[in-house]
Coordinates of C-alpha atoms in Angstrom, one line a residue:
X1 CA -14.0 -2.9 -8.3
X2 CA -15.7 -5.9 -9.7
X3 CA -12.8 -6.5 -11.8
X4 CA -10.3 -6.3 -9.8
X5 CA -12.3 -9.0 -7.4
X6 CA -12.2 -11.2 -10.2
X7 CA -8.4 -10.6 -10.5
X8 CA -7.8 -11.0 -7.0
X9 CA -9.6 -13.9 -6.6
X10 CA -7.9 -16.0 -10.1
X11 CA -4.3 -14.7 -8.5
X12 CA -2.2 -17.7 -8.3
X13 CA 1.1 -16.0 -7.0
X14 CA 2.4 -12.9 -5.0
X15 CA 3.6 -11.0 -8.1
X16 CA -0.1 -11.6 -9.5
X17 CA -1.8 -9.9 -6.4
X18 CA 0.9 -7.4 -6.2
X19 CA -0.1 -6.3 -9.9
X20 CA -3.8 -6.7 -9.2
X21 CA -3.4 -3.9 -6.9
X22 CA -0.9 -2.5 -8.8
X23 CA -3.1 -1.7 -12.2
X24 CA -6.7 -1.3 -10.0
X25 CA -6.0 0.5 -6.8
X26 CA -5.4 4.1 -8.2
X27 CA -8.9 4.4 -10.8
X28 CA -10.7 2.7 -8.0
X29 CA -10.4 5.6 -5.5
X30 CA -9.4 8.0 -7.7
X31 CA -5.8 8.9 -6.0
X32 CA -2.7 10.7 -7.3
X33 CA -0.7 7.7 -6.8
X34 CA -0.4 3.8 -4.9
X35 CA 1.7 1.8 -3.3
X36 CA 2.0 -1.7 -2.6
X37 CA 4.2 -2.2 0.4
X38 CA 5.3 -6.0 2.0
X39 CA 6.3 -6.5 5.3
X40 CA 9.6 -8.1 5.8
X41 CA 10.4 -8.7 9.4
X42 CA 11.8 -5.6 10.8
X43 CA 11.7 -3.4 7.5
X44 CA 8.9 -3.0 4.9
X45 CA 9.8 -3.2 1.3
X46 CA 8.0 -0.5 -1.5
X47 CA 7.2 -3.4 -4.2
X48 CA 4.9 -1.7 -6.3
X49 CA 3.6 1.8 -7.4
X50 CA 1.3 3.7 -9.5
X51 CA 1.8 7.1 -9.5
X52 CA 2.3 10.5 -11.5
X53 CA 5.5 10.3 -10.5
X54 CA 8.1 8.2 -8.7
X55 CA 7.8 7.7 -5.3
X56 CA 9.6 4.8 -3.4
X57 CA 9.4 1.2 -5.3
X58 CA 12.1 -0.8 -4.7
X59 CA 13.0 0.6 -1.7
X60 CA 13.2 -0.5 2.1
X61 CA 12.4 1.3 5.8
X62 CA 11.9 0.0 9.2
X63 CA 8.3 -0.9 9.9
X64 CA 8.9 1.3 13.0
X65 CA 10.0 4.5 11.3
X66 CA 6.9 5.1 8.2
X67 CA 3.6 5.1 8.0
X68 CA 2.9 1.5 6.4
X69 CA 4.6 -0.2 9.5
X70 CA 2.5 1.5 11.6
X71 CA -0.1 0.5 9.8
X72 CA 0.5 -3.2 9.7
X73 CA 2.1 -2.8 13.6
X74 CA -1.2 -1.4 14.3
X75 CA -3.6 -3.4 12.2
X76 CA -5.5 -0.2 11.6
X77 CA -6.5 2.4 8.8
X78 CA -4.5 5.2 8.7
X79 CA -6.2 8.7 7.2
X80 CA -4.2 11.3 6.8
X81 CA -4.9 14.7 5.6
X82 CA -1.9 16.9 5.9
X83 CA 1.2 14.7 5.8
X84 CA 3.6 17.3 7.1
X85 CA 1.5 17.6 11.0
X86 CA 1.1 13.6 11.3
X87 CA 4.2 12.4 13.5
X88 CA 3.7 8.7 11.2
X89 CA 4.7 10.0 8.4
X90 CA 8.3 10.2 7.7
X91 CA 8.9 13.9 6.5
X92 CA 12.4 13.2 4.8
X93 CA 10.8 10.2 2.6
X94 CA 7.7 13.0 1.2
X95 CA 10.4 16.4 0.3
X96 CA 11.0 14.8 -3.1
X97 CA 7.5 14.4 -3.9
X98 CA 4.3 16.3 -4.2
X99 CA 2.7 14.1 -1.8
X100 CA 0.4 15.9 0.6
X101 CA -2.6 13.6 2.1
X102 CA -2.3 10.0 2.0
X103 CA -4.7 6.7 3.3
X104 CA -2.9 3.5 4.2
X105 CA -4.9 0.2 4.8
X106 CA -3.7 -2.9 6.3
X107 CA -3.9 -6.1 4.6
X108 CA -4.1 -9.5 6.4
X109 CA -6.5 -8.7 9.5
X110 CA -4.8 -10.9 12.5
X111 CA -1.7 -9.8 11.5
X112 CA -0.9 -7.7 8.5
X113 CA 1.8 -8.9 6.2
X114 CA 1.1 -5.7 3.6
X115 CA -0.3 -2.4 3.2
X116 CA -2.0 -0.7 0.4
X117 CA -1.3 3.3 0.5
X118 CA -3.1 5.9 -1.5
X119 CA -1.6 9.4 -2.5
X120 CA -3.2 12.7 -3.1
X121 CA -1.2 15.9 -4.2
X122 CA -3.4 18.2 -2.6
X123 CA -4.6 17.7 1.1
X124 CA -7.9 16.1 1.3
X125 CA -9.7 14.1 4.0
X126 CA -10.6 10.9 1.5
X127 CA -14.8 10.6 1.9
X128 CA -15.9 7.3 3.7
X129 CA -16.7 5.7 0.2
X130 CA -13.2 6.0 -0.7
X131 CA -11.6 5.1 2.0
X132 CA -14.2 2.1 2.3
X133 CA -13.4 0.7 -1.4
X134 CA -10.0 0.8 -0.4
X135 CA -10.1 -1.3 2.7
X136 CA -12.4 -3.7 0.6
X137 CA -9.7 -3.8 -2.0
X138 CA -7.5 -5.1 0.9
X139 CA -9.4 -7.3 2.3
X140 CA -9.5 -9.2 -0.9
X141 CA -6.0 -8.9 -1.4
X142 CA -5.3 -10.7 1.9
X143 CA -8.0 -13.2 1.1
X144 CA -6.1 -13.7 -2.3
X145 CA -2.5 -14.0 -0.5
X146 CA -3.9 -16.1 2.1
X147 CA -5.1 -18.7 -0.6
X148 CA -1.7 -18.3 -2.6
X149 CA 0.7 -19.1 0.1
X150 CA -1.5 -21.9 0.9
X151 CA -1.7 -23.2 -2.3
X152 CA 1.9 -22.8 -2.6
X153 CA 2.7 -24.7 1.0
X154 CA 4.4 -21.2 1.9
X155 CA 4.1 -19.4 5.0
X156 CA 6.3 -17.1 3.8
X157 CA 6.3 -14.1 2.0
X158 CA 8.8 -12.9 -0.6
X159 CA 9.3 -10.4 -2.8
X160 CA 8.1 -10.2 -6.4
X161 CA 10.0 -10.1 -9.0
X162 CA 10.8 -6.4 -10.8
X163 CA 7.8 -6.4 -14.1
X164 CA 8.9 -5.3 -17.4
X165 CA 7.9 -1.7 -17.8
X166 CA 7.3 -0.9 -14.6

């Protein structure tokens, strides 16, 4: 965790944040798979994952219809232990994988321009600690944005660009 502080807080650019959380997120609470996911307008856009296998980087869906936009719509944690009995989670988006319990945290508190999503294969109910380091991870990661669009004069968010080998 300590490291990726220390990455967070020497990111100069989107794309840095975005692989901050990217390499970090999945050893520090010890999940199946992550996603980085940006919100852009009406649709939120998949730009990065870690996972044992692929799940949706690189892809788009309304913020209305999946479980990140409610997230950031909502501003609010979402714990989920059995993905196929939570009405949030899009069932036609989890058939491909072996997704089964997932956490998604906000990122940016007044109004969330990101959320940072955590996978399990089997269905768990994440312990407070876990679900704790991953909200921490957040909040740095919109402290981090925050301080790169200002740096950059940018209110603005915008996609980063595809990372060799990933």
């Amino acid at each position: 965790m300590a490291a990726a502080t220390g990455s967070l807080e020497a990111a100069a650019s989107l794309e840095e944040v975005v692989s901050v959380l990217q390499s970090t997120a999945r050893q520090i609470v010890g999940s199946d798979g992550i996603s980085v996911v940006l919100r852009e307008g009406d649709t939120v856009f998949y730009a990065a994952e870690d996972a044992i296998e692929p799940l949706w980087r690189g892809r788009r869906f309304p913020v209305a219809a999946c479980i990140s936009g409610w997230c950031m719509l909502n501003g609010q944690t979402a714990v989920v232990p059995d993905i196929e009995s939570d009405p949030r989670v899009p069932m036609m988006a989890y058939r491909t994988t072996s997704m089964r319990s997932l956490v998604m945290v906000p990122i940016g508190a007044a109004q969330p321009v990101a959320a940072l999503g955590a996978y399990w294969c089997a269905s768990v109910i994440p312990d407070d600690a876990t679900i704790c380091r991953l909200e921490a991870l957040a909040q740095q990661a919109a402290a981090a944005l925050a301080r790169v669009c200002l740096l950059a004069g940018a209110g603005v968010l915008r996609e980063p660009a595809p990372s060799a080998g990933s």
